Amino acid sequence: MLEERERKEPVMNPFQKNESKETLFSPVSTEEVPPRPPSPPKKSSPKICGSSYPLSIAFIVVNEFCERFSYYGMKAVLTLYFLYFLHWNEDTSTSVYHAFSSLCYFTPILGAIIADSWLGKFKTIIYLSLVYVLGHVLKSLGAIPILGGNVVHTILSLVGLSLIALGTGGIKPCVAAFGGDQFEEEHAEERTRYFSVFYLSINAGSLISTFITPMLRGDVQCFGDDCYALAFGVPGLLMVIALVVFAMGSKMYKKPPPEGNIVAQVMKCIWFAISNRFKNRSGDIPKRQHWLDWASEKYPKRLIMDVKALTRILFLYIPLPMFWALLDQQGSRWTLQATKMNGNLGFFVLQPDQMQVLNPFLVLVCIPLFDLVIYPLISKCGINFSSLRKMAVGMILACLAFAVAAVIEIKINGMAPLQPGSQEIYLQILNLADDEVKVTVLGNGNHSLLIESIKSFQKTTNYSKLHLKTKSQDFHFHLKYHNLSVYTEHSVEEKNWYSLIIHENGKSVSSMMVKDIENKTTNGMTAIRFINTLHTDVNISLGTDTPISVGEDYGVSPYRTVHRGEYPAVHCKTEDKDFSLNLGLLDFGASYLFVIINITNQGLQAWKTEDIPANKMSIAWQLPQYILVTVAEVMFSVTGLEFSYSQAPSSMKSVLQAAWLLTVAVGNIIVLVVAQFSGLVQWAEFILFSCLLLVVCLIFSIMGYYYIPVKSEDIHQPADKQILQGEVINLETKNTKL
């Protein structure tokens, strides 16, 4: 969440006009601007309870809280929506998730240009918030199962996400700066406190939403399944509230007019310098001290000096995207890892996507802890813990976080059932007869592959592996029951799990072969199915789902996934009676078989056997990796922004913000590419990212070693030319701050 922190910094630009000192992307212009008519006398804006705080900022802070709730709440359940509603695979789900995240960090450039060059911040926020709301509406409609098929849902989702990315990214550079515009210049201290409250509202919104929306998804049932429509609809409603609250304060706001965009000016300056140098590449033309000096024919010396200082910082930004590539996987790969773990903490059951709530919570804990305790202690020990060193340590901690994630992934895989390979199957035998049955599995040539005596309703502890001669094969089974011998034949195919069900058939026994579920339910839910031994059909109701119908005389139902929990009284119905079955605890990731039987003097009961064991690894084991990556984020993100701002001229702060957001966007693109094309198993992918960041950290450390920090008082050198109201005027400067 710390990439949001840059939005709370007021941007001071010596080139901009006096009407606004807080415009995020400020103008630098070499063209003449006609003089403006005299401004009317300013009216004093209403204050909060007689303080120096404008009442208008209350609307802005509430707007930001609701918007961040909307964004992070929707994003928290996005990966599981792709995986289980749209039925995409894990790699595609991860790629689209990070493509969306990347787009959210590209669009702020567009929003800043619109605000500073065309509409102004207020209108930009209003118009793009309407786009934002429309995106939420389409996203929610795309989560309603009865509205069309999978193609319709996919189109609605992708269009909705594109609009959300345009909305959230477009208003990102406007809201914080617009709040700063509401303060008078003499209230600088109050403005600083406002930005602290503004940042608090960001983290409060993300903290609450990442806890609540997974509950709306998993604990509420609609249309017979997880309620993604509600999980997306509530954040959409919060965005509507954000827009309404912001519009309510319209008459109280100060609305500075658009004044041009400094990002565009910097890009034009750099482009002119490059093109001018290319045109004058003749050896007869004298060389210049710096390549940017080739822009001096068109642009003022002060702007060129500031761009030189900017390029020194941007050079250090080159390795930064790799850090964001790791950090932003909390909502994708780490959430997918959590689906394969046990969320029961004893006092509370966590949904897999609720683990993301740790990040904003730990951020709020770590920032004051580091600023007030850890950094001062390090300083007292005489250690020069510079900003670049803090960022390098942050990278190393992120490497360690992914190494821990890889170890957890290996442990999870070690607990998972072994998968049958080529020309292999796994077989278990269930005896539903009233006495012991001896089973002999005969292969080709009638040689015995497996001999096993199974007692009546004996729970098997494991599957037996059988080898096939070909991809599919017929197995012969010899069943010895009392004094009877029964021979039967069943066909099987490689790489599958099977259950041989033996049951009574008059005074003899019969058998049937059924295919079992192949893997754990990776979404942390439970898979169940039923065998009905009664002589009548049974309908079983599980929550709001469509009832499961099980045929008479050993009919087998298809698998049905349900949420983890206790099921003490599941309603069942036959033609002539209603009854309840106690299914007990259905745990995370397990697969169960229930046999409906009629026991004398006890009535109808459900005999329960576990085909695939539940997830054994607690979701609490993800806590170390979340702590490591959050500490890394605090040391890297906060320090990186503060260092950048201290090393660049105030006029370039908005450009630095744009570049910082672009590093986040590029980091998400890296994840997208690796997820689509690496082809690695998950633990190996975690190791790959950890090693890549370690290499990048080494490169960054070398770059930082040769970097010479600039003192804040030396950033602005006296310049022969300054820009005032768009006109170039010769000034004799004597260390006077403009």
PDB file of N, CA, C and O in Angstrom, residues 114-169:
ATOM      1  N   ILE A 114      -4.603  15.297 -18.243  1.00  0.00           N
ATOM      2  CA  ILE A 114      -5.965  15.819 -18.389  1.00  0.00           C
ATOM      3  C   ILE A 114      -6.229  16.924 -17.365  1.00  0.00           C
ATOM      4  O   ILE A 114      -6.788  17.981 -17.690  1.00  0.00           O
ATOM      5  N   ALA A 115      -5.798  16.689 -16.114  1.00  0.00           N
ATOM      6  CA  ALA A 115      -6.082  17.650 -15.045  1.00  0.00           C
ATOM      7  C   ALA A 115      -5.305  18.949 -15.219  1.00  0.00           C
ATOM      8  O   ALA A 115      -5.856  20.045 -15.058  1.00  0.00           O
ATOM      9  N   ASP A 116      -4.018  18.832 -15.546  1.00  0.00           N
ATOM     10  CA  ASP A 116      -3.168  20.016 -15.570  1.00  0.00           C
ATOM     11  C   ASP A 116      -3.202  20.766 -16.896  1.00  0.00           C
ATOM     12  O   ASP A 116      -2.792  21.920 -16.967  1.00  0.00           O
ATOM     13  N   SER A 117      -3.653  20.110 -17.954  1.00  0.00           N
ATOM     14  CA  SER A 117      -3.626  20.758 -19.263  1.00  0.00           C
ATOM     15  C   SER A 117      -5.005  21.036 -19.840  1.00  0.00           C
ATOM     16  O   SER A 117      -5.113  21.766 -20.823  1.00  0.00           O
ATOM     17  N   TRP A 118      -6.058  20.484 -19.239  1.00  0.00           N
ATOM     18  CA  TRP A 118      -7.352  20.582 -19.898  1.00  0.00           C
ATOM     19  C   TRP A 118      -8.486  20.912 -18.925  1.00  0.00           C
ATOM     20  O   TRP A 118      -9.030  22.015 -18.914  1.00  0.00           O
ATOM     21  N   LEU A 119      -8.846  19.923 -18.047  1.00  0.00           N
ATOM     22  CA  LEU A 119     -10.062  20.062 -17.250  1.00  0.00           C
ATOM     23  C   LEU A 119      -9.850  20.672 -15.872  1.00  0.00           C
ATOM     24  O   LEU A 119     -10.794  21.188 -15.277  1.00  0.00           O
ATOM     25  N   GLY A 120      -8.659  20.580 -15.338  1.00  0.00           N
ATOM     26  CA  GLY A 120      -8.470  20.938 -13.938  1.00  0.00           C
ATOM     27  C   GLY A 120      -8.736  19.728 -13.048  1.00  0.00           C
ATOM     28  O   GLY A 120      -9.401  18.768 -13.447  1.00  0.00           O
ATOM     29  N   LYS A 121      -8.240  19.792 -11.810  1.00  0.00           N
ATOM     30  CA  LYS A 121      -8.321  18.613 -10.944  1.00  0.00           C
ATOM     31  C   LYS A 121      -9.752  18.263 -10.562  1.00  0.00           C
ATOM     32  O   LYS A 121     -10.123  17.082 -10.528  1.00  0.00           O
ATOM     33  N   PHE A 122     -10.586  19.247 -10.251  1.00  0.00           N
ATOM     34  CA  PHE A 122     -11.945  18.958  -9.786  1.00  0.00           C
ATOM     35  C   PHE A 122     -12.751  18.218 -10.859  1.00  0.00           C
ATOM     36  O   PHE A 122     -13.328  17.157 -10.604  1.00  0.00           O
ATOM     37  N   LYS A 123     -12.806  18.770 -12.064  1.00  0.00           N
ATOM     38  CA  LYS A 123     -13.585  18.125 -13.118  1.00  0.00           C
ATOM     39  C   LYS A 123     -12.996  16.765 -13.504  1.00  0.00           C
ATOM     40  O   LYS A 123     -13.736  15.830 -13.826  1.00  0.00           O
ATOM     41  N   THR A 124     -11.685  16.649 -13.474  1.00  0.00           N
ATOM     42  CA  THR A 124     -11.056  15.357 -13.784  1.00  0.00           C
ATOM     43  C   THR A 124     -11.499  14.291 -12.795  1.00  0.00           C
ATOM     44  O   THR A 124     -11.821  13.153 -13.171  1.00  0.00           O
ATOM     45  N   ILE A 125     -11.513  14.651 -11.496  1.00  0.00           N
ATOM     46  CA  ILE A 125     -11.950  13.697 -10.473  1.00  0.00           C
ATOM     47  C   ILE A 125     -13.414  13.306 -10.684  1.00  0.00           C
ATOM     48  O   ILE A 125     -13.769  12.121 -10.619  1.00  0.00           O
ATOM     49  N   ILE A 126     -14.272  14.275 -10.970  1.00  0.00           N
ATOM     50  CA  ILE A 126     -15.694  13.991 -11.161  1.00  0.00           C
ATOM     51  C   ILE A 126     -15.913  13.087 -12.371  1.00  0.00           C
ATOM     52  O   ILE A 126     -16.576  12.041 -12.292  1.00  0.00           O
ATOM     53  N   TYR A 127     -15.358  13.466 -13.514  1.00  0.00           N
ATOM     54  CA  TYR A 127     -15.615  12.712 -14.751  1.00  0.00           C
ATOM     55  C   TYR A 127     -15.023  11.301 -14.698  1.00  0.00           C
ATOM     56  O   TYR A 127     -15.667  10.327 -15.091  1.00  0.00           O
ATOM     57  N   LEU A 128     -13.787  11.191 -14.199  1.00  0.00           N
ATOM     58  CA  LEU A 128     -13.170   9.863 -14.148  1.00  0.00           C
ATOM     59  C   LEU A 128     -13.779   9.003 -13.043  1.00  0.00           C
ATOM     60  O   LEU A 128     -13.743   7.776 -13.136  1.00  0.00           O
ATOM     61  N   SER A 129     -14.346   9.616 -12.013  1.00  0.00           N
ATOM     62  CA  SER A 129     -15.072   8.834 -11.006  1.00  0.00           C
ATOM     63  C   SER A 129     -16.332   8.226 -11.614  1.00  0.00           C
ATOM     64  O   SER A 129     -16.720   7.101 -11.257  1.00  0.00           O
ATOM     65  N   LEU A 130     -16.968   8.931 -12.534  1.00  0.00           N
ATOM     66  CA  LEU A 130     -18.123   8.353 -13.241  1.00  0.00           C
ATOM     67  C   LEU A 130     -17.694   7.149 -14.071  1.00  0.00           C
ATOM     68  O   LEU A 130     -18.388   6.123 -14.114  1.00  0.00           O
ATOM     69  N   VAL A 131     -16.541   7.256 -14.724  1.00  0.00           N
ATOM     70  CA  VAL A 131     -15.987   6.106 -15.461  1.00  0.00           C
ATOM     71  C   VAL A 131     -15.695   4.968 -14.498  1.00  0.00           C
ATOM     72  O   VAL A 131     -15.967   3.783 -14.787  1.00  0.00           O
ATOM     73  N   TYR A 132     -15.149   5.300 -13.348  1.00  0.00           N
ATOM     74  CA  TYR A 132     -14.819   4.336 -12.284  1.00  0.00           C
ATOM     75  C   TYR A 132     -16.081   3.571 -11.856  1.00  0.00           C
ATOM     76  O   TYR A 132     -16.082   2.328 -11.769  1.00  0.00           O
ATOM     77  N   VAL A 133     -17.166   4.303 -11.594  1.00  0.00           N
ATOM     78  CA  VAL A 133     -18.430   3.684 -11.167  1.00  0.00           C
ATOM     79  C   VAL A 133     -18.972   2.768 -12.261  1.00  0.00           C
ATOM     80  O   VAL A 133     -19.430   1.645 -11.989  1.00  0.00           O
ATOM     81  N   LEU A 134     -18.915   3.222 -13.518  1.00  0.00           N
ATOM     82  CA  LEU A 134     -19.380   2.386 -14.624  1.00  0.00           C
ATOM     83  C   LEU A 134     -18.582   1.089 -14.698  1.00  0.00           C
ATOM     84  O   LEU A 134     -19.148   0.014 -14.947  1.00  0.00           O
ATOM     85  N   GLY A 135     -17.283   1.169 -14.469  1.00  0.00           N
ATOM     86  CA  GLY A 135     -16.461  -0.034 -14.455  1.00  0.00           C
ATOM     87  C   GLY A 135     -16.887  -1.010 -13.376  1.00  0.00           C
ATOM     88  O   GLY A 135     -16.955  -2.226 -13.602  1.00  0.00           O
ATOM     89  N   HIS A 136     -17.207  -0.492 -12.175  1.00  0.00           N
ATOM     90  CA  HIS A 136     -17.681  -1.362 -11.092  1.00  0.00           C
ATOM     91  C   HIS A 136     -19.022  -2.009 -11.443  1.00  0.00           C
ATOM     92  O   HIS A 136     -19.255  -3.186 -11.123  1.00  0.00           O
ATOM     93  N   VAL A 137     -19.896  -1.258 -12.090  1.00  0.00           N
ATOM     94  CA  VAL A 137     -21.197  -1.813 -12.475  1.00  0.00           C
ATOM     95  C   VAL A 137     -21.012  -2.982 -13.445  1.00  0.00           C
ATOM     96  O   VAL A 137     -21.593  -4.057 -13.267  1.00  0.00           O
ATOM     97  N   LEU A 138     -20.182  -2.781 -14.469  1.00  0.00           N
ATOM     98  CA  LEU A 138     -19.939  -3.851 -15.440  1.00  0.00           C
ATOM     99  C   LEU A 138     -19.253  -5.038 -14.773  1.00  0.00           C
ATOM    100  O   LEU A 138     -19.557  -6.201 -15.081  1.00  0.00           O
ATOM    101  N   LYS A 139     -18.323  -4.764 -13.850  1.00  0.00           N
ATOM    102  CA  LYS A 139     -17.616  -5.857 -13.160  1.00  0.00           C
ATOM    103  C   LYS A 139     -18.589  -6.662 -12.315  1.00  0.00           C
ATOM    104  O   LYS A 139     -18.502  -7.903 -12.277  1.00  0.00           O
ATOM    105  N   SER A 140     -19.512  -6.006 -11.642  1.00  0.00           N
ATOM    106  CA  SER A 140     -20.497  -6.712 -10.822  1.00  0.00           C
ATOM    107  C   SER A 140     -21.457  -7.517 -11.690  1.00  0.00           C
ATOM    108  O   SER A 140     -21.810  -8.654 -11.348  1.00  0.00           O
ATOM    109  N   LEU A 141     -21.888  -6.938 -12.816  1.00  0.00           N
ATOM    110  CA  LEU A 141     -22.768  -7.681 -13.730  1.00  0.00           C
ATOM    111  C   LEU A 141     -22.064  -8.913 -14.284  1.00  0.00           C
ATOM    112  O   LEU A 141     -22.692  -9.956 -14.503  1.00  0.00           O
ATOM    113  N   GLY A 142     -20.760  -8.800 -14.504  1.00  0.00           N
ATOM    114  CA  GLY A 142     -19.998  -9.940 -14.999  1.00  0.00           C
ATOM    115  C   GLY A 142     -19.834 -11.054 -13.990  1.00  0.00           C
ATOM    116  O   GLY A 142     -19.314 -12.128 -14.327  1.00  0.00           O
ATOM    117  N   ALA A 143     -20.254 -10.822 -12.741  1.00  0.00           N
ATOM    118  CA  ALA A 143     -20.159 -11.848 -11.700  1.00  0.00           C
ATOM    119  C   ALA A 143     -21.513 -12.469 -11.375  1.00  0.00           C
ATOM    120  O   ALA A 143     -21.628 -13.221 -10.407  1.00  0.00           O
ATOM    121  N   ILE A 144     -22.547 -12.151 -12.159  1.00  0.00           N
ATOM    122  CA  ILE A 144     -23.875 -12.742 -11.959  1.00  0.00           C
ATOM    123  C   ILE A 144     -24.023 -13.927 -12.916  1.00  0.00           C
ATOM    124  O   ILE A 144     -24.037 -13.748 -14.136  1.00  0.00           O
ATOM    125  N   PRO A 145     -24.108 -15.149 -12.405  1.00  0.00           N
ATOM    126  CA  PRO A 145     -24.091 -16.338 -13.276  1.00  0.00           C
ATOM    127  C   PRO A 145     -25.217 -16.384 -14.293  1.00  0.00           C
ATOM    128  O   PRO A 145     -25.041 -16.916 -15.394  1.00  0.00           O
ATOM    129  N   ILE A 146     -26.382 -15.837 -13.962  1.00  0.00           N
ATOM    130  CA  ILE A 146     -27.538 -15.985 -14.847  1.00  0.00           C
ATOM    131  C   ILE A 146     -27.488 -15.011 -16.027  1.00  0.00           C
ATOM    132  O   ILE A 146     -28.315 -15.110 -16.940  1.00  0.00           O
ATOM    133  N   LEU A 147     -26.529 -14.068 -16.022  1.00  0.00           N
ATOM    134  CA  LEU A 147     -26.419 -13.122 -17.133  1.00  0.00           C
ATOM    135  C   LEU A 147     -25.445 -13.663 -18.172  1.00  0.00           C
ATOM    136  O   LEU A 147     -24.254 -13.355 -18.162  1.00  0.00           O
ATOM    137  N   GLY A 148     -25.965 -14.484 -19.083  1.00  0.00           N
ATOM    138  CA  GLY A 148     -25.134 -14.990 -20.163  1.00  0.00           C
ATOM    139  C   GLY A 148     -24.179 -16.077 -19.728  1.00  0.00           C
ATOM    140  O   GLY A 148     -24.180 -16.543 -18.582  1.00  0.00           O
ATOM    141  N   GLY A 149     -23.323 -16.471 -20.679  1.00  0.00           N
ATOM    142  CA  GLY A 149     -22.361 -17.528 -20.430  1.00  0.00           C
ATOM    143  C   GLY A 149     -20.989 -16.980 -20.078  1.00  0.00           C
ATOM    144  O   GLY A 149     -20.819 -15.798 -19.756  1.00  0.00           O
ATOM    145  N   ASN A 150     -20.005 -17.853 -20.190  1.00  0.00           N
ATOM    146  CA  ASN A 150     -18.652 -17.487 -19.777  1.00  0.00           C
ATOM    147  C   ASN A 150     -18.062 -16.386 -20.652  1.00  0.00           C
ATOM    148  O   ASN A 150     -17.308 -15.533 -20.169  1.00  0.00           O
ATOM    149  N   VAL A 151     -18.412 -16.373 -21.940  1.00  0.00           N
ATOM    150  CA  VAL A 151     -17.888 -15.343 -22.842  1.00  0.00           C
ATOM    151  C   VAL A 151     -18.411 -13.963 -22.427  1.00  0.00           C
ATOM    152  O   VAL A 151     -17.657 -12.983 -22.374  1.00  0.00           O
ATOM    153  N   VAL A 152     -19.709 -13.880 -22.116  1.00  0.00           N
ATOM    154  CA  VAL A 152     -20.300 -12.611 -21.677  1.00  0.00           C
ATOM    155  C   VAL A 152     -19.661 -12.149 -20.380  1.00  0.00           C
ATOM    156  O   VAL A 152     -19.320 -10.960 -20.217  1.00  0.00           O
ATOM    157  N   HIS A 153     -19.481 -13.068 -19.442  1.00  0.00           N
ATOM    158  CA  HIS A 153     -18.856 -12.714 -18.164  1.00  0.00           C
ATOM    159  C   HIS A 153     -17.435 -12.204 -18.375  1.00  0.00           C
ATOM    160  O   HIS A 153     -17.004 -11.235 -17.734  1.00  0.00           O
ATOM    161  N   THR A 154     -16.706 -12.850 -19.275  1.00  0.00           N
ATOM    162  CA  THR A 154     -15.325 -12.442 -19.532  1.00  0.00           C
ATOM    163  C   THR A 154     -15.270 -11.052 -20.140  1.00  0.00           C
ATOM    164  O   THR A 154     -14.464 -10.204 -19.724  1.00  0.00           O
ATOM    165  N   ILE A 155     -16.133 -10.787 -21.130  1.00  0.00           N
ATOM    166  CA  ILE A 155     -16.145  -9.474 -21.783  1.00  0.00           C
ATOM    167  C   ILE A 155     -16.513  -8.381 -20.785  1.00  0.00           C
ATOM    168  O   ILE A 155     -15.859  -7.329 -20.700  1.00  0.00           O
ATOM    169  N   LEU A 156     -17.580  -8.610 -20.007  1.00  0.00           N
ATOM    170  CA  LEU A 156     -17.988  -7.625 -19.008  1.00  0.00           C
ATOM    171  C   LEU A 156     -16.873  -7.365 -17.995  1.00  0.00           C
ATOM    172  O   LEU A 156     -16.623  -6.216 -17.593  1.00  0.00           O
ATOM    173  N   SER A 157     -16.193  -8.424 -17.593  1.00  0.00           N
ATOM    174  CA  SER A 157     -15.135  -8.285 -16.588  1.00  0.00           C
ATOM    175  C   SER A 157     -13.960  -7.484 -17.132  1.00  0.00           C
ATOM    176  O   SER A 157     -13.447  -6.577 -16.462  1.00  0.00           O
ATOM    177  N   LEU A 158     -13.519  -7.807 -18.342  1.00  0.00           N
ATOM    178  CA  LEU A 158     -12.348  -7.125 -18.900  1.00  0.00           C
ATOM    179  C   LEU A 158     -12.648  -5.658 -19.210  1.00  0.00           C
ATOM    180  O   LEU A 158     -11.813  -4.780 -18.954  1.00  0.00           O
ATOM    181  N   VAL A 159     -13.847  -5.387 -19.745  1.00  0.00           N
ATOM    182  CA  VAL A 159     -14.217  -3.985 -20.000  1.00  0.00           C
ATOM    183  C   VAL A 159     -14.343  -3.234 -18.676  1.00  0.00           C
ATOM    184  O   VAL A 159     -13.866  -2.096 -18.535  1.00  0.00           O
ATOM    185  N   GLY A 160     -14.981  -3.868 -17.689  1.00  0.00           N
ATOM    186  CA  GLY A 160     -15.118  -3.241 -16.375  1.00  0.00           C
ATOM    187  C   GLY A 160     -13.777  -2.946 -15.737  1.00  0.00           C
ATOM    188  O   GLY A 160     -13.560  -1.853 -15.197  1.00  0.00           O
ATOM    189  N   LEU A 161     -12.844  -3.889 -15.805  1.00  0.00           N
ATOM    190  CA  LEU A 161     -11.518  -3.681 -15.216  1.00  0.00           C
ATOM    191  C   LEU A 161     -10.759  -2.574 -15.939  1.00  0.00           C
ATOM    192  O   LEU A 161     -10.027  -1.802 -15.307  1.00  0.00           O
ATOM    193  N   SER A 162     -10.927  -2.491 -17.255  1.00  0.00           N
ATOM    194  CA  SER A 162     -10.262  -1.421 -18.010  1.00  0.00           C
ATOM    195  C   SER A 162     -10.773  -0.051 -17.567  1.00  0.00           C
ATOM    196  O   SER A 162      -9.986   0.889 -17.377  1.00  0.00           O
ATOM    197  N   LEU A 163     -12.087   0.074 -17.375  1.00  0.00           N
ATOM    198  CA  LEU A 163     -12.652   1.343 -16.918  1.00  0.00           C
ATOM    199  C   LEU A 163     -12.226   1.658 -15.487  1.00  0.00           C
ATOM    200  O   LEU A 163     -11.959   2.819 -15.143  1.00  0.00           O
ATOM    201  N   ILE A 164     -12.167   0.632 -14.639  1.00  0.00           N
ATOM    202  CA  ILE A 164     -11.717   0.842 -13.257  1.00  0.00           C
ATOM    203  C   ILE A 164     -10.264   1.320 -13.245  1.00  0.00           C
ATOM    204  O   ILE A 164      -9.895   2.230 -12.491  1.00  0.00           O
ATOM    205  N   ALA A 165      -9.425   0.711 -14.086  1.00  0.00           N
ATOM    206  CA  ALA A 165      -8.018   1.125 -14.154  1.00  0.00           C
ATOM    207  C   ALA A 165      -7.896   2.577 -14.602  1.00  0.00           C
ATOM    208  O   ALA A 165      -7.085   3.341 -14.060  1.00  0.00           O
ATOM    209  N   LEU A 166      -8.711   2.966 -15.596  1.00  0.00           N
ATOM    210  CA  LEU A 166      -8.693   4.361 -16.049  1.00  0.00           C
ATOM    211  C   LEU A 166      -9.181   5.292 -14.943  1.00  0.00           C
ATOM    212  O   LEU A 166      -8.599   6.370 -14.720  1.00  0.00           O
ATOM    213  N   GLY A 167     -10.215   4.878 -14.222  1.00  0.00           N
ATOM    214  CA  GLY A 167     -10.768   5.717 -13.167  1.00  0.00           C
ATOM    215  C   GLY A 167      -9.830   5.873 -11.988  1.00  0.00           C
ATOM    216  O   GLY A 167      -9.494   6.988 -11.583  1.00  0.00           O
ATOM    217  N   THR A 168      -9.373   4.740 -11.433  1.00  0.00           N
ATOM    218  CA  THR A 168      -8.530   4.817 -10.233  1.00  0.00           C
ATOM    219  C   THR A 168      -7.181   5.435 -10.539  1.00  0.00           C
ATOM    220  O   THR A 168      -6.648   6.220  -9.756  1.00  0.00           O
ATOM    221  N   GLY A 169      -6.611   5.110 -11.709  1.00  0.00           N
ATOM    222  CA  GLY A 169      -5.334   5.709 -12.069  1.00  0.00           C
ATOM    223  C   GLY A 169      -5.469   7.179 -12.425  1.00  0.00           C
ATOM    224  O   GLY A 169      -4.604   7.989 -12.082  1.00  0.00           O
TER     225      GLY A 169
END
